[in-house]
PDB file of C-alpha atoms and ligand atoms in Angstrom:
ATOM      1  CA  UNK A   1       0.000   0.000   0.000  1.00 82.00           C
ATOM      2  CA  UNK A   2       2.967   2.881   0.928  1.00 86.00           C
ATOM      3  CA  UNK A   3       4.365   1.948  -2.662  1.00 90.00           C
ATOM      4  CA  UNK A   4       0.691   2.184  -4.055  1.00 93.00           C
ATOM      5  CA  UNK A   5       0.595   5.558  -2.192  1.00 94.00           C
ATOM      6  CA  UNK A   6       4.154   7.043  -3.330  1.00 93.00           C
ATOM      7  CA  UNK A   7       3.009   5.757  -7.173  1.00 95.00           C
ATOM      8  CA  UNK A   8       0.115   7.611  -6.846  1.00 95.00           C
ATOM      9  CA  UNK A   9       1.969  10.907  -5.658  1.00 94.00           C
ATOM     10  CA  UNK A  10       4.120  10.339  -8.495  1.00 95.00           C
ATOM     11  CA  UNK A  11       1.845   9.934 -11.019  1.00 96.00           C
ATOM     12  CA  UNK A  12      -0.425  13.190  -9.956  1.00 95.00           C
ATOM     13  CA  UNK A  13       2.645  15.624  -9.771  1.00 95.00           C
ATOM     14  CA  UNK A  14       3.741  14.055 -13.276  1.00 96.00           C
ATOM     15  CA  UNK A  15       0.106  15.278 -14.317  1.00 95.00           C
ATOM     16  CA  UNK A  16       0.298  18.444 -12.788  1.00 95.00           C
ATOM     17  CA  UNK A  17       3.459  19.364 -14.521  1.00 96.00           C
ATOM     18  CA  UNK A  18       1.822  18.031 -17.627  1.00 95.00           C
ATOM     19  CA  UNK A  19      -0.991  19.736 -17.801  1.00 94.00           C
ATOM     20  CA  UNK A  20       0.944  23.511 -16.698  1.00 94.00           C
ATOM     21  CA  UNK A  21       3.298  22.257 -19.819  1.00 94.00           C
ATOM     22  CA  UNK A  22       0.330  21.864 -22.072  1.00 94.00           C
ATOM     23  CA  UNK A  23      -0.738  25.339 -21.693  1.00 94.00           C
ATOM     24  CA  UNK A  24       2.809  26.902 -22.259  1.00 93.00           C
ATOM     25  CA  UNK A  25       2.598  27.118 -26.139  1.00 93.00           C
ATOM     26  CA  UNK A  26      -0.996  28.558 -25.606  1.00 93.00           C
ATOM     27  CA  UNK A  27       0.322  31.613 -23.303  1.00 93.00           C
ATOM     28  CA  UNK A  28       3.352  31.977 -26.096  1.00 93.00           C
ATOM     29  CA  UNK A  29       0.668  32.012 -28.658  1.00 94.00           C
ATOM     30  CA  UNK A  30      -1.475  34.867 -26.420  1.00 94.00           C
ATOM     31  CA  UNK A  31       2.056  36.966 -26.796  1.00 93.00           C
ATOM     32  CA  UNK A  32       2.331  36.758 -30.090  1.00 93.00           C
ATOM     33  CA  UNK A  33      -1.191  37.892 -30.429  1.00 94.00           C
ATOM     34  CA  UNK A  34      -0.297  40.690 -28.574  1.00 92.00           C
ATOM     35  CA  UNK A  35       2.648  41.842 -30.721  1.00 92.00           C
ATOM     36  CA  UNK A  36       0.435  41.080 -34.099  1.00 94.00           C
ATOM     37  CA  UNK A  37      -2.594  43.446 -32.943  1.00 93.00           C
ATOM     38  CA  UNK A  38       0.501  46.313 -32.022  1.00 92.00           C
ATOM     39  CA  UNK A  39       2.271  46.085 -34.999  1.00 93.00           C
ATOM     40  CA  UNK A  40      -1.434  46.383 -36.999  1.00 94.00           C
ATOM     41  CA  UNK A  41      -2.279  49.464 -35.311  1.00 92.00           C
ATOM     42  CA  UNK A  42       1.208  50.921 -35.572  1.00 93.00           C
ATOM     43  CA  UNK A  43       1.199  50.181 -39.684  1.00 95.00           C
ATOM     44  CA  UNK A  44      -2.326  52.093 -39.623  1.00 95.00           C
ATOM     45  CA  UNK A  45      -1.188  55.305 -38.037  1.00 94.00           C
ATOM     46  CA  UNK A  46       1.778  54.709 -40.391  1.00 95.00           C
ATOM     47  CA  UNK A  47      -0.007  54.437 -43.330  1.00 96.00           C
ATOM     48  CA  UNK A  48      -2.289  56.936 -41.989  1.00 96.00           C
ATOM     49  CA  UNK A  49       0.378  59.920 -41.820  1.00 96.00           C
ATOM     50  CA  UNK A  50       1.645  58.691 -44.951  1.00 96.00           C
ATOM     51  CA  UNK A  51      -1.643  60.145 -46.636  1.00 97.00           C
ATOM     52  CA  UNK A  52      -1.597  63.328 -44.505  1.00 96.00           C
ATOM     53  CA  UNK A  53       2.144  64.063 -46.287  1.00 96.00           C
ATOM     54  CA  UNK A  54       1.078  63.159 -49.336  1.00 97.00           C
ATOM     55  CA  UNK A  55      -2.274  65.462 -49.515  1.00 96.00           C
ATOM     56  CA  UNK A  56       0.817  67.827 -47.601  1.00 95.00           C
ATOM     57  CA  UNK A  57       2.993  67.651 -50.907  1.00 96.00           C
ATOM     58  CA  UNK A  58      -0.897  68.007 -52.949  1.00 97.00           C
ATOM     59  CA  UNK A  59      -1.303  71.335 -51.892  1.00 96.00           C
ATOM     60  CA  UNK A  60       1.982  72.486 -51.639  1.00 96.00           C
ATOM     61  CA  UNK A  61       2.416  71.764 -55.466  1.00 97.00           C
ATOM     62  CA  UNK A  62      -0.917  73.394 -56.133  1.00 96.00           C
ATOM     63  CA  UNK A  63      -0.168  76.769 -54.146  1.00 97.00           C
ATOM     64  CA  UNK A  64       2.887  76.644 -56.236  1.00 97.00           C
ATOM     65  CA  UNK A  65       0.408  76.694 -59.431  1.00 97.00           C
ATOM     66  CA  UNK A  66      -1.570  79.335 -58.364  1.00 96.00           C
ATOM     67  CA  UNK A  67       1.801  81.384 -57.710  1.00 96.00           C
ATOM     68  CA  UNK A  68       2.436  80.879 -61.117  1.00 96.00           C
ATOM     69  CA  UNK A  69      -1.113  81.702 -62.374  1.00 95.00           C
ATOM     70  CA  UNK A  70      -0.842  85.037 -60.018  1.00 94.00           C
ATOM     71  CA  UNK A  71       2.789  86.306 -61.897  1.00 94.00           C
ATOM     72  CA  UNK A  72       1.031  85.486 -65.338  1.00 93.00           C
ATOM     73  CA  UNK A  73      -1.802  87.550 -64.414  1.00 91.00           C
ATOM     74  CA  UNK A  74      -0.056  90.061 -63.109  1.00 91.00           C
ATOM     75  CA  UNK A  75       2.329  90.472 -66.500  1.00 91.00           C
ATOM     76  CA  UNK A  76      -0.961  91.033 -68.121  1.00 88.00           C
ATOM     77  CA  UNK A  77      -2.306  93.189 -66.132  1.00 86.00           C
ATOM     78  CA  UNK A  78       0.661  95.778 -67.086  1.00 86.00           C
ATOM     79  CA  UNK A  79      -0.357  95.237 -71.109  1.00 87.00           C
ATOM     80  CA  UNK A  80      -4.192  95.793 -70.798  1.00 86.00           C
ATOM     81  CA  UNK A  81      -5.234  98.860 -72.433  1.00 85.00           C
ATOM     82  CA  UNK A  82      -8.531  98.774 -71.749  1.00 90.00           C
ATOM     83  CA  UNK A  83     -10.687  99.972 -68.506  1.00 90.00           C
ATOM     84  CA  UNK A  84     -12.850  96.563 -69.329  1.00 90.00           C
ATOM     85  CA  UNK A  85     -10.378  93.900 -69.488  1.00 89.00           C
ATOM     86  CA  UNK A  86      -8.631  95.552 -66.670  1.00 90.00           C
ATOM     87  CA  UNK A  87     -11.328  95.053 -64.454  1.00 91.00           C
ATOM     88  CA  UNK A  88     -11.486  91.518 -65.281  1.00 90.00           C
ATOM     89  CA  UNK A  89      -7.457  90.939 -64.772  1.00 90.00           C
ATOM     90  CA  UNK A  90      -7.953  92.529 -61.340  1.00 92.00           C
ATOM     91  CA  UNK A  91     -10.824  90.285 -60.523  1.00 94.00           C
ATOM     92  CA  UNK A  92      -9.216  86.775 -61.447  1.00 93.00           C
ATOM     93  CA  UNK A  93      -5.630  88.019 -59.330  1.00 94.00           C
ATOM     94  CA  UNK A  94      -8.518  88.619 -56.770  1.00 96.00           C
ATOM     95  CA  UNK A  95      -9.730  85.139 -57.077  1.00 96.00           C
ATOM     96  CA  UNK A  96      -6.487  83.151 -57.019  1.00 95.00           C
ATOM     97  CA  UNK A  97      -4.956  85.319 -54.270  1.00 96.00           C
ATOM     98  CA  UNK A  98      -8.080  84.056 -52.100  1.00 97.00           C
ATOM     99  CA  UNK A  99      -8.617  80.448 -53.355  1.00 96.00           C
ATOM    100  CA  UNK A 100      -4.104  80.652 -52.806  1.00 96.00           C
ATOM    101  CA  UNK A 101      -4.846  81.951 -49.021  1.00 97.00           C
ATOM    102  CA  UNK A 102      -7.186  78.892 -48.276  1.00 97.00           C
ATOM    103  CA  UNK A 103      -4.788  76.128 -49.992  1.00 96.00           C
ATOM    104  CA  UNK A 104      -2.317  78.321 -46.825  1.00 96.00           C
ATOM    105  CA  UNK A 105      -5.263  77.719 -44.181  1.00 97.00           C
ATOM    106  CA  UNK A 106      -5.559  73.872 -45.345  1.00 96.00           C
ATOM    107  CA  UNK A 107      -1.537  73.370 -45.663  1.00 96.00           C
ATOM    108  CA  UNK A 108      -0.967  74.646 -42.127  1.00 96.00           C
ATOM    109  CA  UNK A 109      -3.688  72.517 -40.271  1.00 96.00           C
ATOM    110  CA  UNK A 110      -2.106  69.915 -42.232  1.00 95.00           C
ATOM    111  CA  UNK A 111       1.064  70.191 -41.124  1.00 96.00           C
ATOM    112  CA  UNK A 112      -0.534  70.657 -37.451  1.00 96.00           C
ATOM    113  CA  UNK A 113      -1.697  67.076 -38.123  1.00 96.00           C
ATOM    114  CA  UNK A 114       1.529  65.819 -39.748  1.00 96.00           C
ATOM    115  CA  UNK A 115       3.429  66.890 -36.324  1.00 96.00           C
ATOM    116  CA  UNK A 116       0.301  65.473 -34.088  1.00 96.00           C
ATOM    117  CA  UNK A 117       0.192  61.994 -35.718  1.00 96.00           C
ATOM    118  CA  UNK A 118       4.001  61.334 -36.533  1.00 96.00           C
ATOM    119  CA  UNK A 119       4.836  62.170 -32.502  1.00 96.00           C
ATOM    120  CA  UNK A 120       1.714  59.623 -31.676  1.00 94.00           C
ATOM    121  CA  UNK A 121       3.630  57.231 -34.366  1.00 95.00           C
ATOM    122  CA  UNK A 122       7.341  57.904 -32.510  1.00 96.00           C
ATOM    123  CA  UNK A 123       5.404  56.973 -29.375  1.00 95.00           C
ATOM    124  CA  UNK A 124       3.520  53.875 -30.792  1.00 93.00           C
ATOM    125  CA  UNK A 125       7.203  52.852 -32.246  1.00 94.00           C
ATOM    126  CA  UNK A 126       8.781  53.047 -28.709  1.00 95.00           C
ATOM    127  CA  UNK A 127       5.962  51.442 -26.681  1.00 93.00           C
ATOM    128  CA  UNK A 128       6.392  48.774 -29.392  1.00 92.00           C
ATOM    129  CA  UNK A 129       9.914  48.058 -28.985  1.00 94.00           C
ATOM    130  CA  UNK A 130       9.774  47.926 -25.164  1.00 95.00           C
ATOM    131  CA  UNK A 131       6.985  45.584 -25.710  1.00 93.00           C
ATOM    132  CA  UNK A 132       8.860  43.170 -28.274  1.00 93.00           C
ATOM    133  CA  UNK A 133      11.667  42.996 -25.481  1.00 95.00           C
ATOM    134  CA  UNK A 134       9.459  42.336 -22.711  1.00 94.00           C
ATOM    135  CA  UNK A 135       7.419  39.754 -24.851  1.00 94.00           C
ATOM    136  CA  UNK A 136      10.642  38.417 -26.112  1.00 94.00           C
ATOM    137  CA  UNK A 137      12.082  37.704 -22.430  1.00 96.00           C
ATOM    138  CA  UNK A 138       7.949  36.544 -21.018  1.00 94.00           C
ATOM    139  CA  UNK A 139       8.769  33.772 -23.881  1.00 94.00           C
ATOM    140  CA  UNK A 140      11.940  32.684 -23.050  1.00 95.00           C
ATOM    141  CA  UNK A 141      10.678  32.465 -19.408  1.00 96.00           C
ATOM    142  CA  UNK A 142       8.066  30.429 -20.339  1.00 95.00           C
ATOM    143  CA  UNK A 143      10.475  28.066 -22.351  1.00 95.00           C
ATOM    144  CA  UNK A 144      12.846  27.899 -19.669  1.00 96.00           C
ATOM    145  CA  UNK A 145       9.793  26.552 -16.992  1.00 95.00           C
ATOM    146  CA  UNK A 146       8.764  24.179 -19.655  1.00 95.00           C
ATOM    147  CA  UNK A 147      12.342  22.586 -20.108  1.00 96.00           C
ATOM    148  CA  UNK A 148      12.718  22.587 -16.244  1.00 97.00           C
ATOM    149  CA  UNK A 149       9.296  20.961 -15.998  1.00 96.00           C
ATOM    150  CA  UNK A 150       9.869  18.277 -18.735  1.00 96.00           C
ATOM    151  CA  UNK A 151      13.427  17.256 -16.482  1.00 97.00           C
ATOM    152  CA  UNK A 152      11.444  17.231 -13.435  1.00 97.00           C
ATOM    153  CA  UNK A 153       9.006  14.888 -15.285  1.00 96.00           C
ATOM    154  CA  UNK A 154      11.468  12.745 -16.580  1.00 96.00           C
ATOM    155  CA  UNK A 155      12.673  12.190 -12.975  1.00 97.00           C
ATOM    156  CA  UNK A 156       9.372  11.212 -11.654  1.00 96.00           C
ATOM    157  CA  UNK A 157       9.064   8.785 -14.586  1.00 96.00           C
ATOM    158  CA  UNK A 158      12.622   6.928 -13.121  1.00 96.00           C
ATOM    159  CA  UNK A 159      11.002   7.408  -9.637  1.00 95.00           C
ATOM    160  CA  UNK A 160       7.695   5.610 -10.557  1.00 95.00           C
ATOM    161  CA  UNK A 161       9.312   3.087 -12.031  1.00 95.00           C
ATOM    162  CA  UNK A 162      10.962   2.262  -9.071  1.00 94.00           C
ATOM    163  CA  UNK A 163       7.471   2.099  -7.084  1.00 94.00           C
ATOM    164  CA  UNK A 164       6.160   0.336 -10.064  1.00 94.00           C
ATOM    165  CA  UNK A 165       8.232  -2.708  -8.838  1.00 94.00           C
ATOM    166  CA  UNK A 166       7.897  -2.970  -5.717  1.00 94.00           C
ATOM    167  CA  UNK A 167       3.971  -3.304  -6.593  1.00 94.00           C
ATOM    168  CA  UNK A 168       2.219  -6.758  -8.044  1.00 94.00           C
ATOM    169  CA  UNK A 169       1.237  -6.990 -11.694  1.00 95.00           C
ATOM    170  CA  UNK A 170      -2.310  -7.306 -10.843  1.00 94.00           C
ATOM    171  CA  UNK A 171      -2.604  -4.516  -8.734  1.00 94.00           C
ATOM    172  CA  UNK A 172      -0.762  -2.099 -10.935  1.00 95.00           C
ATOM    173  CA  UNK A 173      -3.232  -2.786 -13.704  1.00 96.00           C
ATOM    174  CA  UNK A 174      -6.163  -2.185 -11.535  1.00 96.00           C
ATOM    175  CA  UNK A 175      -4.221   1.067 -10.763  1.00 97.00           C
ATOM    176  CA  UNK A 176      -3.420   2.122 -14.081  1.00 96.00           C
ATOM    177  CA  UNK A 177      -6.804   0.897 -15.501  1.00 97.00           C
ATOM    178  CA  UNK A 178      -8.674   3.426 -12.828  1.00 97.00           C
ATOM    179  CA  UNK A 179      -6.450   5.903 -13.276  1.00 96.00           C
ATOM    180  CA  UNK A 180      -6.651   6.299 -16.974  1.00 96.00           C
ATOM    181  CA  UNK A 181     -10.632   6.486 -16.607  1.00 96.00           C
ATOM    182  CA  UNK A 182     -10.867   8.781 -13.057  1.00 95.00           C
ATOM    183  CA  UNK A 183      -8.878  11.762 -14.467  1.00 93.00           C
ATOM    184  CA  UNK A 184      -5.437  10.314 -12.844  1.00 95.00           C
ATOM    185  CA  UNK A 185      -6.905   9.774  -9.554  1.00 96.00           C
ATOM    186  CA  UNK A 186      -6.808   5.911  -8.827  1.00 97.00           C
ATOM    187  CA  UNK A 187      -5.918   5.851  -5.133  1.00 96.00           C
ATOM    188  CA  UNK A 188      -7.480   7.955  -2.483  1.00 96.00           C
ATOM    189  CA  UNK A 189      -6.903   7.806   1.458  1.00 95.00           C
ATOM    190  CA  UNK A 190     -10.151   7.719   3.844  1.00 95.00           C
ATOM    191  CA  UNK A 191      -9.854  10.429   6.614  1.00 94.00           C
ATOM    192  CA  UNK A 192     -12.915   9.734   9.233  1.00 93.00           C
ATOM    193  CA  UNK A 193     -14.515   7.561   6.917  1.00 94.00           C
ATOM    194  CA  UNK A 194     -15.083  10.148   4.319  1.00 96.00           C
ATOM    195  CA  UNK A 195     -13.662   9.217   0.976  1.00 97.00           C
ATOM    196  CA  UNK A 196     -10.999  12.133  -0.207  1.00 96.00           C
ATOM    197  CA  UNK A 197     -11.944  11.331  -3.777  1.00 96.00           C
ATOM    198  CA  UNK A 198     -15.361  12.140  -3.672  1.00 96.00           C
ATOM    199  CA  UNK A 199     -16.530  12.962  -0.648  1.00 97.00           C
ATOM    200  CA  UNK A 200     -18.798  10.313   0.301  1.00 97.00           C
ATOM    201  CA  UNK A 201     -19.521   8.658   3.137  1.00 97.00           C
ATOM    202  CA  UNK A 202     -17.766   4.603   3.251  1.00 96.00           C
ATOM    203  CA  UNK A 203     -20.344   2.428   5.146  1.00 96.00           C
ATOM    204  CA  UNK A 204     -19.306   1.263   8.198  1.00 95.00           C
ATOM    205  CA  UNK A 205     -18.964  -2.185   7.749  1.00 96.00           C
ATOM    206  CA  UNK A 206     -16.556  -1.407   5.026  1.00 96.00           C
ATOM    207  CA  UNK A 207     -14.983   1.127   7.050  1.00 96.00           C
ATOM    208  CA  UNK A 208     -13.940  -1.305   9.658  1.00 95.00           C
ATOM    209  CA  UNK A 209     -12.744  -3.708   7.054  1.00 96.00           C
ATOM    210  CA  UNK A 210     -10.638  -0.869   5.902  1.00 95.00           C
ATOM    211  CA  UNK A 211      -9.004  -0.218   9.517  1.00 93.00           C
ATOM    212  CA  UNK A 212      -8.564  -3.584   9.801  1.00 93.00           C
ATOM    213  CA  UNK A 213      -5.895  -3.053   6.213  1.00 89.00           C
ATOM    214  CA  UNK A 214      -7.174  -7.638   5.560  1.00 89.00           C
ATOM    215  CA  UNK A 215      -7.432  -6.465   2.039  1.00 91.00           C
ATOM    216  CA  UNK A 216      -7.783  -4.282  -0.913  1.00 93.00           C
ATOM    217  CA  UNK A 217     -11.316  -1.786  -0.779  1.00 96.00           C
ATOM    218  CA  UNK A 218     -12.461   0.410  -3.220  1.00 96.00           C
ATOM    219  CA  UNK A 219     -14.861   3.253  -2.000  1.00 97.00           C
ATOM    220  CA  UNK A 220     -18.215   2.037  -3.107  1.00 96.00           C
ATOM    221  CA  UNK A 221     -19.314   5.295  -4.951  1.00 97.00           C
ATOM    222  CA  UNK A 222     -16.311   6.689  -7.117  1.00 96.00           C
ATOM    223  CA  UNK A 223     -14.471   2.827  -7.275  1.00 96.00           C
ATOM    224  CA  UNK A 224     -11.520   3.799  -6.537  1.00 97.00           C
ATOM    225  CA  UNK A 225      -9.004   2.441  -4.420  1.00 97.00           C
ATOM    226  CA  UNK A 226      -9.424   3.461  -0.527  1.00 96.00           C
ATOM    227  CA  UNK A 227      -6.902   3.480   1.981  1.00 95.00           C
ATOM    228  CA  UNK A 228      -7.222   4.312   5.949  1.00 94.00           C
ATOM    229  CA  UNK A 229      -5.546   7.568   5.927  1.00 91.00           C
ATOM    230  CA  UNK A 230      -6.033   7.642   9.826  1.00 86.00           C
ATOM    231  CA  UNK A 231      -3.360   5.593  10.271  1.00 81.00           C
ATOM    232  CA  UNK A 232      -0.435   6.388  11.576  1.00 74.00           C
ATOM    233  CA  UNK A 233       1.790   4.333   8.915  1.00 71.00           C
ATOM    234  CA  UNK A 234       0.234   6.232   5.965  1.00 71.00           C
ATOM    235  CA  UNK A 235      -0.075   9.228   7.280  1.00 64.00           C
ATOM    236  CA  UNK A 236       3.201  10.923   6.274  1.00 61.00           C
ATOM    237  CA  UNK A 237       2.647   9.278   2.976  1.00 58.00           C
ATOM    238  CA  UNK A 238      -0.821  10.610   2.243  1.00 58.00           C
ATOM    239  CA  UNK A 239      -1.942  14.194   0.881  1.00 64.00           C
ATOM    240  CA  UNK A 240      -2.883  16.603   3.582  1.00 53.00           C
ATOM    241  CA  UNK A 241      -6.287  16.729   5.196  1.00 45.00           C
TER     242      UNK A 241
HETATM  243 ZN1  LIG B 301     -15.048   7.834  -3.465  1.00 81.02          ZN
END
């Protein structure tokens, strides 16, 4: 029974480490998540200043038409004889010096949004790389536990082997055949009659054949293997109360 009972330790802190090693590639996965959403939103703002300086560049090139327009007219203006067609010439300066002053108004709110969004996109860059590094180093941590885990669990495996032998052939199938079908649970101690496993009451005629340690029990409602966990010789053995 005390090899039963170390076996049984063995085998649930080999499924412990198991099942925190299963869920390592799934928190690596969440990181990289994490970096893929940042780097979208960065290349958005990027993209998104981008236009501004482009439209920026638009307008600049088109104030520098209407500069040209403006000189032309201007030229004419000192050939026009007469009062009619100078009228006309003064008008159309007129119009392009006003349509030039709000391709001005336009350029400089641009520009107040070129400076806005490319100081957001110098922030976004930073945050970004301190991100990457702490992502980078979460990973490697993660790695690191996994690798220490998967030694750990290859020294349990040399350890149950050990118990395995000092156990009979029958009753380490029975153990291995509950334990594959009650979620790696095949051997429970009894504390004041109260199976640990599932937390019902042993009757007492069984309970007294269970102090009495004659032979092998199984707790009558979850059918797995019941020790007295009372007693003294198990008791350093068994899980805590
Ligand atoms: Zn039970």
């Amino acid at each position: 029974m005390k090899s039963l009972i170390d076996l049984q330790a063995c085998d649930t802190e080999m499924g412990n480490l198991q099942s925190r090693i299963a869920k390592g590639p799934m928190k690596i996965k969440e990181l990289e998540n994490q970096l893929v959403d940042m780097d979208s939103e960065y290349e958005a703002a990027e993209t998104q200043l981008e236009d501004l300086r482009r439209l920026r560049r638009e307008i600049d090139s088109d104030i520098e038409a209407i500069n040209g327009k403006i000189d032309k007219a201007n030229t004419k203006l000192s050939n026009i004889k007469s009062n009619k067609e100078y009228k006309a010439a003064l008008k159309e300066i007129d119009d392009l010096t006003r349509e030039k002053s709000k391709l001005e108004d336009k350029a400089i709110e641009l520009m107040e949004q070129v400076d806005a969004l490319s100081e957001q996109c110098r922030v976004k860059k930073e945050e970004r790389e301190r991100v990457y590094e702490e992502i980078n180093q979460e990973k490697e941590r993660i790695v690191q536990e996994m690798n220490a885990m998967d030694k750990a669990i290859q020294s349990l495996s040399r350890k149950r082997g050990k118990f395995c032998k000092k156990v009979s052939d029958d009753l380490l199938r029975k153990y291995d055949f509950i334990r594959e079908r009650k979620a790696g649970l095949a051997l429970t101690p009894v504390f004041n009659g109260v199976c640990q496993a599932c937390h019902m009451e042993i009757p007492p005629q069984r309970y007294n054949e269970l102090i009495r340690g004659e032979k092998l029990l199984d707790c009558p409602n979850c059918h797995r293997i019941i020790y007295w966990g009372d007693n003294e010789q198990f008791r350093k053995n068994s899980p805590k109360k």
